[in-house]
Coordinates of N, CA and C in Angstrom, one line a residue:
L1 N 2.3 2.5 4.2 CA 2.1 1.0 4.5 C 2.6 0.3 5.9
T2 N 2.0 -0.7 6.1 CA 2.4 -1.0 7.1 C 3.9 -2.0 7.0
V3 N 4.1 -2.8 8.1 CA 5.1 -3.7 8.0 C 5.3 -4.5 9.3
H4 N 5.4 -6.0 9.4 CA 5.3 -6.8 10.3 C 4.1 -6.8 10.9
E5 N 3.0 -6.6 10.5 CA 1.2 -5.8 11.1 C 0.8 -7.6 11.3
T6 N 1.1 -8.8 10.8 CA 0.7 -9.6 11.1 C 1.5 -11.1 11.8
A7 N 2.9 -10.3 12.1 CA 3.6 -11.0 12.6 C 3.1 -12.2 13.9
Q8 N 3.0 -12.6 14.5 CA 3.0 -13.3 15.4 C 4.2 -12.5 16.9
E9 N 4.5 -11.8 16.6 CA 6.1 -11.3 17.5 C 6.1 -10.2 16.6
P10 N 5.1 -9.0 17.9 CA 5.7 -7.9 17.0 C 7.2 -7.3 17.4
V11 N 7.5 -6.0 17.1 CA 8.9 -5.7 17.2 C 9.3 -4.6 18.2
D12 N 10.5 -5.2 18.9 CA 10.3 -4.7 20.4 C 10.8 -3.1 20.0
E13 N 9.7 -2.0 20.0 CA 10.3 -0.7 19.6 C 11.0 -0.6 20.6
E14 N 11.3 -0.4 22.1 CA 12.0 0.2 23.3 C 13.1 -0.1 23.0
K15 N 13.6 -1.5 22.2 CA 15.0 -1.9 22.0 C 15.6 -1.1 20.8
D16 N 15.1 -1.2 19.6 CA 15.2 -0.7 18.6 C 14.1 0.2 18.0
P17 N 14.6 1.8 18.4 CA 13.9 2.7 18.0 C 13.3 2.7 16.3
H18 N 14.6 2.4 15.8 CA 14.4 2.4 14.2 C 13.6 1.4 13.7
N19 N 13.3 0.3 14.4 CA 12.2 -0.7 14.0 C 10.5 -0.2 14.8
S20 N 10.4 0.6 14.6 CA 9.2 1.3 15.5 C 8.1 1.4 14.5
A21 N 6.5 0.8 14.3 CA 5.9 0.8 13.9 C 6.0 2.1 13.0
S22 N 6.1 3.2 13.6 CA 5.7 4.2 12.3 C 6.8 4.5 11.2
E23 N 8.2 4.2 12.2 CA 9.8 4.3 11.4 C 9.6 3.6 10.6
L24 N 8.9 1.6 10.9 CA 8.8 0.9 9.8 C 7.9 1.4 8.3
S25 N 6.8 2.2 9.1 CA 5.7 2.6 8.1 C 5.9 3.3 6.8
Q26 N 7.5 4.8 7.5 CA 7.3 5.4 6.7 C 8.3 5.0 5.6
E27 N 9.9 3.5 6.2 CA 10.9 3.3 5.6 C 9.7 2.8 4.8
A28 N 9.1 1.9 4.3 CA 8.1 1.2 3.5 C 7.6 2.0 2.4
T29 N 7.0 2.8 2.6 CA 6.3 4.0 1.9 C 7.4 4.5 1.1
Q30 N 8.7 5.1 1.5 CA 9.5 5.8 0.8 C 10.0 5.0 -0.3
I31 N 10.3 3.8 0.1 CA 10.6 2.2 -0.4 C 9.9 2.2 -1.9
N32 N 8.7 2.0 -1.4 CA 8.2 1.6 -2.2 C 8.0 2.7 -3.9
Q33 N 8.0 4.0 -2.7 CA 7.3 5.5 -4.1 C 9.2 5.3 -4.6
N34 N 10.2 5.1 -4.4 CA 11.1 5.1 -5.1 C 11.8 4.2 -6.2
F35 N 11.3 2.9 -5.5 CA 11.1 1.8 -6.5 C 10.6 1.4 -7.5
S36 N 9.5 2.5 -7.3 CA 8.4 2.6 -8.8 C 8.7 3.3 -9.8
Q37 N 9.7 4.7 -8.9 CA 10.3 5.1 -10.5 C 11.5 4.5 -11.2
Q38 N 12.7 4.0 -9.9 CA 13.6 3.2 -10.4 C 13.7 2.4 -11.1
V39 N 12.4 1.7 -11.1 CA 12.7 0.5 -12.2 C 12.2 0.9 -13.9
L40 N 12.0 2.1 -14.2 CA 10.7 2.9 -15.0 C 12.4 2.5 -16.0
V41 N 12.0 3.2 -17.3 CA 13.4 2.9 -18.2 C 13.4 4.9 -19.3
E42 N 14.4 5.0 -18.5 CA 14.1 6.4 -19.1 C 14.6 6.7 -20.4
G43 N 13.6 7.4 -21.0 CA 13.9 8.1 -22.3 C 13.1 7.0 -23.4
E44 N 12.5 6.1 -22.8 CA 11.8 4.8 -23.4 C 10.2 5.5 -24.1
R45 N 9.0 5.4 -24.7 CA 8.4 5.3 -25.2 C 7.4 5.6 -23.7
A46 N 6.6 6.5 -23.3 CA 5.3 7.1 -22.6 C 4.1 6.2 -23.1
I47 N 3.4 5.7 -22.2 CA 2.1 5.7 -22.7 C 1.2 6.8 -22.4
E48 N 0.7 7.4 -23.3 CA -0.2 8.9 -22.5 C -1.6 8.4 -22.9
F49 N -2.4 8.8 -21.4 CA -3.7 8.6 -21.5 C -4.4 10.1 -22.1
D50 N -5.6 10.0 -22.1 CA -6.8 11.6 -22.6 C -6.2 12.7 -21.5
E51 N -6.1 12.5 -20.7 CA -6.3 13.3 -19.2 C -5.0 13.3 -18.4
G52 N -4.2 14.3 -18.3 CA -3.0 14.4 -17.7 C -3.3 14.5 -15.8
N53 N -2.2 13.7 -15.5 CA -1.8 13.7 -13.9 C -2.9 14.6 -13.3
P54 N -3.9 14.0 -12.6 CA -4.8 15.5 -12.0 C -4.2 16.1 -11.2
F55 N -3.1 15.1 -10.8 CA -2.0 16.4 -9.3 C -1.0 17.0 -9.5
E56 N -1.1 16.5 -11.0 CA 0.2 17.5 -11.0 C -0.3 19.2 -11.3
G57 N 0.2 20.0 -10.6 CA 0.3 21.6 -11.1 C 0.7 22.4 -11.9
G58 N 0.7 23.4 -11.8 CA 1.4 24.4 -13.2 C 2.8 24.6 -12.8
G59 N 3.4 24.2 -11.4 CA 4.7 24.8 -11.4 C 5.9 23.8 -12.1
Q60 N 7.4 24.2 -11.4 CA 7.6 23.2 -11.6 C 7.7 22.0 -11.4
Q61 N 7.6 22.0 -10.1 CA 7.2 20.5 -9.4 C 6.3 19.4 -10.2
K62 N 7.7 18.1 -10.4 CA 6.5 17.6 -11.1 C 6.3 15.8 -10.5
C63 N 5.3 15.5 -10.4 CA 4.7 14.3 -10.1 C 5.2 12.8 -10.5
A64 N 4.9 11.9 -9.8 CA 5.8 11.1 -9.9 C 5.4 10.4 -11.1
K65 N 6.3 9.7 -11.6 CA 5.6 9.1 -13.3 C 4.3 7.8 -12.6
Q66 N 3.0 8.3 -12.9 CA 2.2 7.1 -12.4 C 0.9 7.2 -13.5
A67 N 0.1 6.6 -13.3 CA -0.9 6.8 -14.2 C -2.1 6.1 -13.5
Y68 N -4.1 7.1 -13.6 CA -4.6 6.8 -13.1 C -5.5 6.5 -14.3
R69 N -6.0 5.2 -13.5 CA -7.3 4.7 -14.2 C -8.8 4.4 -13.9
Y70 N -9.9 5.2 -14.5 CA -10.9 5.6 -13.2 C -11.9 3.9 -14.0
R71 N -12.4 3.3 -13.3 CA -12.7 1.8 -13.8 C -14.5 1.6 -12.9
K72 N -15.3 1.1 -13.5 CA -16.6 0.8 -13.3 C -17.4 -0.2 -13.3
W73 N -17.6 -0.7 -12.0 CA -18.3 -2.4 -12.0 C -20.1 -2.1 -11.7
E74 N -20.7 -2.8 -11.7 CA -22.1 -2.6 -11.9 C -22.3 -4.2 -10.2
I75 N -22.7 -3.8 -9.5 CA -22.3 -4.7 -8.4 C -23.4 -5.8 -8.8
D76 N -24.4 -4.5 -8.4 CA -26.4 -5.3 -8.5 C -26.7 -4.1 -9.0
E77 N -28.4 -4.3 -8.9 CA -29.4 -3.1 -9.4 C -29.1 -1.7 -8.8
K78 N -28.5 -1.9 -7.7 CA -28.9 -0.5 -6.5 C -27.6 -0.6 -6.5
T79 N -26.3 -0.6 -7.0 CA -24.8 -0.7 -6.5 C -24.0 -0.8 -7.7
V80 N -23.8 0.6 -8.1 CA -22.4 0.7 -8.9 C -21.5 1.4 -8.2
L81 N -20.0 1.1 -8.3 CA -19.1 1.2 -8.1 C -17.8 1.9 -9.3
I82 N -17.5 2.8 -8.8 CA -16.5 3.5 -9.3 C -15.4 3.9 -8.8
A83 N -14.1 3.3 -9.3 CA -12.6 3.8 -8.0 C -11.7 4.2 -9.6
R84 N -10.6 5.3 -8.9 CA -9.3 5.2 -9.5 C -8.6 4.7 -9.2
C85 N -7.9 3.9 -9.6 CA -7.1 3.1 -10.2 C -5.4 3.4 -10.6
E86 N -4.4 3.3 -9.5 CA -3.2 3.1 -10.4 C -2.4 2.1 -11.3
L87 N -1.7 2.8 -12.4 CA -0.9 1.8 -12.5 C 1.2 2.1 -12.8
D88 N 1.8 1.8 -13.0 CA 2.7 2.5 -12.5 C 3.8 2.5 -13.7
G89 N 3.9 1.6 -14.8 CA 4.6 1.7 -16.3 C 3.6 0.4 -16.6
Y90 N 4.5 0.3 -18.2 CA 3.9 -1.0 -19.0 C 4.9 -1.7 -19.4
A91 N 5.2 -3.2 -19.8 CA 6.3 -4.3 -19.9 C 6.2 -4.6 -21.6
D92 N 6.7 -4.6 -22.8 CA 6.7 -5.5 -23.4 C 6.5 -6.5 -23.2
N93 N 5.2 -7.3 -24.3 CA 4.7 -8.6 -23.6 C 4.5 -9.3 -25.1
K94 N 5.5 -9.5 -26.1 CA 5.6 -9.9 -27.2 C 5.1 -9.4 -28.5
G95 N 5.7 -8.3 -27.9 CA 5.4 -6.9 -29.2 C 3.5 -6.6 -28.4
Q96 N 3.5 -6.1 -27.7 CA 1.9 -5.5 -26.6 C 2.6 -4.9 -25.0
D97 N 2.1 -4.1 -25.7 CA 1.7 -2.9 -24.3 C 1.0 -3.8 -23.1
A98 N 2.0 -4.2 -21.6 CA 1.5 -5.0 -20.6 C 1.2 -3.8 -19.8
L99 N 0.6 -4.0 -19.3 CA 0.2 -2.6 -18.1 C 0.6 -3.6 -16.6
V100 N 1.2 -2.8 -15.6 CA 2.6 -3.1 -14.6 C 2.1 -2.3 -13.6
S101 N 2.2 -3.1 -12.3 CA 1.6 -2.7 -11.1 C 3.1 -2.7 -10.3
I102 N 3.4 -1.6 -9.9 CA 4.5 -1.9 -9.2 C 4.8 -2.0 -7.4
K103 N 5.2 -2.9 -6.7 CA 5.4 -2.9 -5.3 C 6.6 -3.5 -5.2
A104 N 7.4 -3.1 -3.6 CA 8.1 -3.8 -3.4 C 7.9 -4.0 -1.5
L105 N 8.2 -5.3 -1.4 CA 8.5 -6.0 -0.4 C 10.0 -5.4 0.3
N106 N 10.0 -4.8 1.5 CA 11.7 -4.8 2.1 C 11.7 -5.3 3.6
E107 N 13.3 -6.0 3.7 CA 13.3 -6.1 4.7 C 14.2 -5.3 5.9
F108 N 14.0 -5.3 7.3 CA 14.8 -5.0 7.6 C 15.5 -5.6 9.0
D109 N 15.2 -6.9 9.3 CA 16.0 -7.0 10.2 C 15.7 -8.9 9.9
S110 N 16.7 -9.4 9.5 CA 16.5 -10.9 9.3 C 16.4 -12.1 10.3
K111 N 17.0 -11.2 11.6 CA 16.3 -11.7 13.0 C 15.0 -12.1 13.2
A112 N 14.1 -11.1 12.5 CA 13.0 -11.1 13.0 C 12.4 -11.4 12.1
T113 N 12.7 -12.1 10.9 CA 11.7 -12.5 9.8 C 12.5 -14.2 9.8
G114 N 13.4 -14.4 10.0 CA 14.6 -15.7 10.6 C 15.2 -16.3 9.1
V115 N 14.7 -15.4 7.6 CA 14.8 -15.4 6.7 C 16.3 -14.4 6.3
D116 N 17.8 -14.9 5.9 CA 18.2 -13.4 5.2 C 17.6 -13.5 3.9
W117 N 17.7 -12.7 3.3 CA 17.8 -12.6 1.6 C 18.9 -12.5 1.4
R118 N 19.4 -11.9 1.5 CA 21.1 -11.6 0.6 C 21.6 -13.1 0.4
H119 N 20.8 -14.0 1.4 CA 21.6 -15.0 0.8 C 21.0 -16.3 0.8
K120 N 19.2 -16.1 0.3 CA 18.5 -17.5 0.0 C 17.3 -16.5 -0.9
L121 N 17.5 -15.4 -1.4 CA 16.5 -14.9 -2.4 C 16.6 -15.7 -3.6
E122 N 18.1 -15.9 -4.1 CA 18.3 -16.9 -5.3 C 17.3 -18.0 -5.1
N123 N 17.9 -19.0 -4.8 CA 17.4 -20.6 -4.1 C 16.4 -20.6 -3.4
Q124 N 15.8 -20.0 -2.9 CA 15.3 -19.6 -1.7 C 13.6 -18.7 -2.4
R125 N 13.8 -18.2 -3.1 CA 12.5 -17.4 -2.9 C 11.5 -17.6 -2.5
G126 N 10.8 -18.8 -2.7 CA 9.2 -19.4 -2.4 C 9.3 -19.3 -0.7
A127 N 10.6 -19.4 -0.2 CA 10.3 -19.3 1.3 C 10.5 -18.1 2.0
I128 N 10.8 -17.2 1.6 CA 10.9 -15.5 1.7 C 9.7 -15.0 1.3
L129 N 8.9 -15.1 0.2 CA 7.4 -15.0 -0.1 C 6.3 -15.4 0.9
A130 N 6.6 -17.1 1.1 CA 6.0 -17.5 2.5 C 5.9 -16.6 3.5
T131 N 7.2 -16.5 3.8 CA 7.8 -15.5 5.4 C 6.5 -14.1 5.0
E132 N 7.1 -13.6 4.2 CA 6.3 -12.1 4.0 C 4.6 -12.3 4.0
L133 N 4.1 -13.6 3.8 CA 2.5 -13.7 3.2 C 2.2 -14.3 4.6
K134 N 3.2 -14.6 5.7 CA 2.1 -15.1 7.1 C 2.8 -13.4 7.6
N135 N 4.0 -12.5 7.4 CA 3.9 -11.2 8.3 C 3.6 -10.2 7.9
N136 N 2.9 -9.9 6.3 CA 2.7 -8.7 6.0 C 1.4 -9.4 5.0
A137 N 0.5 -9.9 5.2 CA -0.8 -10.4 4.8 C -1.1 -10.0 3.5
N138 N -2.0 -8.4 5.1 CA -2.7 -8.0 5.0 C -2.3 -6.8 3.3
K139 N -1.2 -6.6 3.5 CA -0.4 -5.2 2.9 C -0.2 -6.6 1.0
L140 N 0.1 -7.8 1.2 CA 0.1 -8.3 -0.4 C -1.2 -8.7 -0.3
A141 N -2.4 -8.9 0.2 CA -3.7 -8.9 -0.6 C -4.1 -7.9 -1.0
R142 N -4.1 -6.7 -0.4 CA -4.2 -5.1 -1.0 C -3.6 -4.9 -1.7
W143 N -2.4 -5.2 -2.4 CA -1.1 -5.2 -3.6 C -2.2 -6.2 -4.7
T144 N -2.4 -6.9 -4.2 CA -3.2 -8.0 -5.2 C -4.6 -7.5 -6.2
A145 N -5.7 -6.8 -4.4 CA -6.6 -6.6 -5.4 C -6.2 -5.4 -6.4
E146 N -5.7 -4.4 -5.6 CA -5.1 -3.2 -6.3 C -4.9 -3.5 -7.7
A147 N -3.9 -4.8 -7.9 CA -3.8 -4.6 -9.4 C -4.4 -5.5 -10.6
L148 N -5.5 -6.2 -9.6 CA -6.6 -6.8 -10.3 C -7.7 -5.7 -10.7
L149 N -8.5 -4.9 -9.8 CA -9.3 -3.5 -9.7 C -8.7 -2.9 -11.2
S150 N -7.5 -2.3 -11.1 CA -6.8 -1.2 -12.4 C -6.9 -2.4 -13.4
G151 N -6.6 -3.5 -13.4 CA -6.4 -4.2 -14.4 C -5.3 -4.5 -15.6
A152 N -4.2 -4.5 -14.4 CA -3.2 -4.6 -15.0 C -2.7 -6.1 -14.9
D153 N -2.0 -6.5 -16.1 CA -1.1 -7.4 -17.1 C -0.5 -7.8 -15.8
Q154 N 0.1 -7.2 -15.0 CA 1.4 -7.7 -14.7 C 1.8 -7.1 -13.2
L155 N 2.1 -8.0 -12.3 CA 2.5 -8.4 -11.0 C 4.1 -7.6 -10.7
R156 N 4.8 -6.8 -10.5 CA 6.7 -6.5 -10.4 C 6.6 -6.3 -8.8
L157 N 7.0 -7.5 -8.5 CA 7.3 -7.6 -6.6 C 8.6 -6.8 -6.4
G158 N 9.4 -6.1 -6.2 CA 10.3 -5.6 -5.8 C 11.2 -6.8 -4.4
Y159 N 12.3 -7.1 -4.0 CA 12.7 -7.1 -2.6 C 13.9 -6.6 -2.4
V160 N 13.7 -5.9 -1.2 CA 14.7 -4.4 -0.8 C 15.7 -4.8 0.3
T161 N 16.5 -4.6 0.9 CA 17.0 -4.7 1.8 C 17.7 -4.0 2.5
R162 N 18.0 -3.8 3.5 CA 19.3 -2.4 3.9 C 20.6 -2.5 4.3
S163 N 21.2 -1.8 3.6 CA 22.8 -1.7 3.5 C 23.1 -2.2 4.8
M164 N 22.7 -1.7 5.4 CA 23.1 -2.0 7.0 C 21.7 -2.1 7.6
M165 N 21.9 -3.0 9.0 CA 20.2 -3.4 9.4 C 19.8 -2.4 10.4
K166 N 21.1 -1.7 10.0 CA 21.0 -0.4 11.6 C 20.3 0.8 11.1
D167 N 20.3 1.1 9.9 CA 20.6 2.2 8.9 C 19.3 2.0 7.8
N168 N 18.5 2.7 8.6 CA 17.1 2.7 7.6 C 16.6 3.5 6.5
R169 N 18.3 4.3 5.9 CA 17.7 5.1 5.6 C 18.6 4.8 3.2
S170 N 18.9 3.5 3.7 CA 20.3 3.2 2.8 C 19.2 1.6 2.3
H171 N 19.5 1.4 1.1 CA 18.8 0.0 0.9 C 19.7 -0.3 -0.7
L172 N 19.0 -1.5 -0.9 CA 19.7 -2.2 -2.0 C 18.4 -3.2 -2.3
V173 N 18.9 -3.1 -4.0 CA 17.5 -4.4 -4.6 C 18.1 -5.9 -4.4
L174 N 17.4 -6.1 -3.9 CA 18.5 -7.6 -4.2 C 17.6 -8.3 -5.6
G175 N 16.2 -8.3 -5.9 CA 16.2 -8.5 -6.8 C 14.6 -8.5 -7.5
T176 N 13.9 -9.1 -8.4 CA 12.3 -8.5 -8.9 C 12.0 -10.5 -9.1
Q177 N 10.2 -9.9 -8.8 CA 9.9 -11.1 -9.5 C 8.7 -10.4 -10.2
M178 N 8.2 -11.2 -11.0 CA 7.1 -10.7 -11.6 C 6.2 -12.4 -12.6
C179 N 4.9 -11.4 -12.1 CA 3.9 -12.5 -11.7 C 2.1 -11.8 -12.6
K180 N 1.2 -13.1 -12.9 CA 0.2 -12.5 -13.4 C -0.5 -12.2 -12.1
P181 N -1.5 -11.0 -12.2 CA -2.0 -10.4 -10.5 C -2.9 -12.3 -10.6
R182 N -3.8 -12.7 -11.2 CA -4.9 -14.0 -11.0 C -4.3 -14.7 -10.7
D183 N -2.8 -15.2 -10.8 CA -2.2 -16.5 -10.5 C -1.5 -16.2 -9.4
F184 N -1.4 -14.7 -8.8 CA -0.7 -14.2 -7.6 C -2.1 -14.8 -6.3
A185 N -2.7 -14.2 -7.1 CA -4.1 -14.4 -6.1 C -3.9 -15.5 -5.4
A186 N -3.8 -16.3 -6.9 CA -4.3 -18.2 -6.6 C -2.9 -18.5 -5.8
Q187 N -1.8 -18.2 -5.5 CA -0.9 -18.9 -5.2 C -0.5 -17.9 -3.6
I188 N -1.4 -17.0 -3.2 CA -1.3 -16.3 -1.8 C -2.7 -16.5 -1.1
N189 N -3.5 -17.8 -1.9 CA -5.1 -18.0 -1.6 C -6.3 -16.5 -1.6
L190 N -6.1 -16.3 -1.9 CA -6.6 -15.0 -2.3 C -8.0 -15.2 -3.5
K191 N -9.2 -15.1 -2.7 CA -10.4 -15.8 -3.6 C -10.7 -14.3 -3.9
V192 N -10.9 -14.2 -5.2 CA -11.5 -13.0 -5.7 C -13.1 -12.3 -5.6
G193 N -13.6 -13.9 -5.6 CA -15.4 -13.6 -5.2 C -15.5 -13.1 -3.9
N194 N -14.2 -13.5 -2.8 CA -15.0 -13.3 -1.6 C -14.5 -11.9 -1.3
L195 N -13.9 -11.3 -2.0 CA -13.3 -9.6 -2.2 C -14.1 -9.0 -2.6
W196 N -15.4 -9.2 -3.6 CA -16.5 -8.7 -4.0 C -17.9 -9.0 -2.7
G197 N -17.7 -10.4 -2.2 CA -18.6 -10.7 -1.4 C -18.8 -9.2 -0.1
I198 N -17.6 -9.2 0.5 CA -17.2 -8.5 1.3 C -17.3 -6.8 1.6
F199 N -17.1 -6.2 0.0 CA -17.4 -4.9 -0.5 C -19.4 -4.9 0.0
K200 N -20.1 -6.0 -1.0 CA -21.2 -5.9 -1.2 C -21.6 -6.0 0.2
S201 N -21.3 -6.6 1.3 CA -21.7 -6.8 3.0 C -21.9 -5.2 3.5
I202 N -20.3 -4.3 3.1 CA -20.6 -3.5 3.6 C -20.8 -2.9 3.0
V203 N -21.0 -2.6 2.4 CA -22.3 -1.9 1.3 C -23.4 -1.7 1.9
D204 N -24.1 -3.1 1.4 CA -25.8 -3.4 2.6 C -25.5 -2.7 3.8
L205 N -24.9 -2.9 4.8 CA -24.6 -3.1 6.2 C -24.7 -1.3 6.1
C206 N -24.0 -0.5 5.6 CA -23.9 0.7 5.7 C -25.1 1.7 5.2
R207 N -26.2 0.7 4.3 CA -27.3 1.7 3.4 C -28.0 1.0 5.3
T208 N -28.1 0.8 6.0 CA -29.2 0.1 7.3 C -28.9 1.4 8.0
L209 N -27.5 1.8 7.9 CA -27.3 2.8 8.9 C -28.0 4.2 8.5
S210 N -27.9 5.1 10.1 CA -28.4 6.8 9.7 C -27.1 7.5 9.3
D211 N -27.6 8.5 9.2 CA -26.7 9.3 8.0 C -25.4 9.7 9.2
G212 N -24.3 10.1 9.0 CA -22.7 10.7 10.2 C -21.9 10.2 9.6
K213 N -20.8 9.7 10.1 CA -19.3 9.6 9.7 C -19.1 8.7 10.9
Y214 N -18.5 7.4 10.0 CA -18.2 5.8 10.9 C -16.8 5.6 10.7
L215 N -16.6 4.8 11.3 CA -15.0 4.3 11.0 C -14.8 2.7 10.5
L216 N -14.3 2.8 9.8 CA -14.2 1.2 9.4 C -12.6 0.9 9.3
M217 N -12.5 -0.4 10.3 CA -10.9 -1.0 10.6 C -11.4 -2.2 11.1
K218 N -10.1 -2.9 10.6 CA -10.0 -4.5 10.1 C -8.7 -4.6 10.8
D219 N -9.3 -5.8 11.8 CA -8.0 -7.0 12.9 C -7.5 -7.2 11.9
P220 N -6.1 -6.5 12.3 CA -5.1 -7.3 11.6 C -5.0 -8.9 11.3
N221 N -4.9 -9.3 13.1 CA -4.9 -10.6 13.3 C -6.8 -11.6 13.3
K222 N -7.2 -11.4 13.1 CA -9.0 -12.1 13.2 C -9.6 -11.3 11.6
Q223 N -9.9 -12.2 11.7 CA -11.4 -12.6 10.3 C -12.3 -11.4 10.8
T224 N -12.4 -10.4 10.9 CA -13.5 -9.2 11.8 C -12.9 -7.8 11.3
I225 N -13.6 -7.6 10.7 CA -14.1 -6.4 10.3 C -15.0 -5.4 11.5
L226 N -14.4 -3.9 11.6 CA -15.0 -3.2 12.8 C -15.8 -2.0 12.4
L227 N -17.3 -1.9 12.9 CA -17.1 0.0 12.4 C -17.9 0.4 13.3
Y228 N -17.3 1.4 13.4 CA -17.6 2.1 14.7 C -18.4 3.5 14.0
Q229 N -19.1 4.1 15.0 CA -19.9 5.7 14.4 C -19.2 6.4 15.3
V230 N -18.8 8.0 15.0 CA -17.7 8.9 15.8 C -18.1 10.1 15.4
P231 N -18.0 11.2 16.4 CA -18.5 12.6 16.0 C -17.9 13.3 14.6
G232 N -19.5 13.9 14.3 CA -18.6 14.2 12.8 C -17.5 15.4 12.6
D233 N -16.9 15.8 13.6 CA -15.8 16.6 13.7 C -14.5 15.8 13.3
A234 N -14.7 14.7 14.0 CA -13.5 13.5 14.1 C -12.7 13.4 12.9
F235 N -11.1 13.5 13.0 CA -10.6 13.4 12.3 C -10.4 14.7 11.6
D236 N -11.1 15.6 11.7 CA -10.9 16.9 11.0 C -9.7 17.6 11.3
P237 N -8.6 18.1 10.7 CA -7.1 19.3 10.9 C -8.1 19.9 12.1
V238 N -6.7 20.8 12.8 CA -6.8 21.9 13.6 C -7.0 23.0 13.3
E239 N -7.5 23.7 13.1 CA -7.6 25.1 12.3 C -6.4 26.2 12.9
E240 N -5.3 26.5 12.1 CA -4.7 27.1 13.2 C -5.0 28.7 13.6
E241 N -5.9 29.2 13.0 CA -6.8 30.0 14.1 C -6.9 29.6 15.4
D242 N -7.7 28.4 15.7 CA -8.1 28.0 16.8 C -6.4 28.2 17.8
E243 N -5.2 27.5 17.3 CA -4.2 27.1 17.5 C -3.9 28.5 18.7
E244 N -3.8 30.0 17.3 CA -3.9 30.8 17.7 C -4.7 32.4 18.7
E245 N -5.7 31.7 18.4 CA -6.6 32.1 19.8 C -5.9 31.6 20.5
E246 N -6.0 30.1 21.3 CA -5.7 29.2 22.2 C -4.4 30.0 23.1
E247 N -3.2 30.4 22.0 CA -2.4 31.2 22.5 C -2.1 32.2 23.3
D248 N -2.9 33.1 22.5 CA -3.6 34.8 22.7 C -3.8 34.5 23.9
D249 N -5.0 33.4 24.8 CA -5.5 33.4 25.8 C -4.6 32.9 26.7
V250 N -3.7 32.2 26.6 CA -2.4 32.1 27.7 C -1.8 33.3 28.6
N251 N -1.2 34.0 26.6 CA -0.5 35.4 26.8 C -1.8 36.1 27.8
E252 N -2.3 36.4 27.3 CA -3.4 37.6 28.8 C -3.3 36.6 30.2
E253 N -3.8 35.8 30.4 CA -3.8 35.4 31.5 C -2.5 35.6 32.3
D254 N -1.3 35.4 31.7 CA 0.1 35.5 32.5 C -0.2 36.9 32.2

């Protein structure tokens, strides 16, 4: 996950290495993984899908409690989209099971955002969400789109802050917010029709390209998507055998 990627003033990594882009990304990812499990009620009835978790092996290690839902959309006569979507839990809604997508926003430095969550979350939650939308527009749009694609009935947002601003390993949950994905999309000015239009434009563009490997990149601060052609072996993991051969060559030269 990204943090503070669309903020006008980036974090000074040299001044505070705990708030570097990589450290903040790792922190936000761990917070979301832990929060999605923490808010689940142990011992309650679980919704069972027809198939088990595809990532759970036969060993003792268990995967996080999460459901995967495969959905299909016919974009046009030539284009069919099949996507694996995630659901994190369910909530009782007037006797009906409402599927829920669970995410967490996190505060790492109140000085960087200009809003102290501890003091203003209860009375000025709208101001905090507006600041997060300015600083993390892509992440919030992505979460909303994921909730819409999965068919989630509710989107639960958690507000998590550090116990101490210099400690990125200890956190406090200050509060949560529940909303409907379509209502939240309207609140952050995310137009669902535009999402499908952008997707179809990218698919149509890719159909005009020759076979190969490409990298799709979104500029965080501009309404621009860039598509680069890269070598066929780009991003491939380095084989351990190649590393051992290089070490042998060095030893022979010595």
